[in-house]
Amino acid sequence: MRIGIIGAGRIGSTLARHFASIGYEVAIANSRGPDTLAGLVADIGGPIRAMTAEEAARFGEAVVVSIPYGRYRELPTEPLRGKVVIDTCNYYPERDGHDPDLDGDATTSSEKIQAHTGANLVKAFNAIYWENLRDHARPKGAADRVAIPLSGNDEEAKAAVAGLIRDIGFDPVDAGHLGEGGRKHQPGSRVYATEMSSAETSALLHVA
């Protein structure tokens, strides 16, 4: 699978490193242009290249969006429409500016990004500290394997993302549909920024 990554911050670059290390073809983009990513690409090594956001969106069979939520309207929409998009974003009003829809809990940040892009969007990797994502991958069956909650409306898209989560050393836990499920692992939820097993995470998600 080819994976595009839009956003080369801590989560985006950590995922790029994981995916490239196990042989996935990766294209990574930021807002400043491919030339500014030369050092990162050289450091990661393997099947990874730098592109523009538009190019990375077209390149990826799945595309990770890992940008500040407040800039989601800058995402290229046409190449993301109908594609599996992994949304790692969180809404932080002190950084992103206040969004009345989110402040009033009328919807979620992921639902707004999905509506903007027309993608088969899956929310994942938003509830884990980047250092834990970097350091705590474990082999399948390891007793201390950490869970990654995910949510989405398209079951095939969720299955694809769950497979990627397993591939890089974590256990996926389905939180449900994008709205109801996404609220269960957004900032302030009981599983946000925790390190738990799949059983512990599932138990909390089902009582949230």
Tab-separated table of C-alpha atoms in Angstrom, residues 91 93 97-107:
chain	number	residue	atom	x	y	z
A	91	TYR	CA	-9.293	20.537	18.221
A	93	PRO	CA	-9.267	26.219	20.680
A	97	GLY	CA	-9.257	29.526	17.349
A	98	HIS	CA	-12.766	28.887	18.597
A	99	ASP	CA	-15.112	26.864	16.401
A	100	PRO	CA	-18.718	27.399	17.576
A	101	ASP	CA	-19.823	24.015	16.165
A	102	LEU	CA	-17.235	22.216	18.266
A	103	ASP	CA	-17.550	24.428	21.321
A	104	GLY	CA	-21.269	23.597	21.361
A	105	ASP	CA	-20.625	19.888	20.652
A	106	ALA	CA	-22.912	20.051	17.622
A	107	THR	CA	-20.412	17.951	15.674
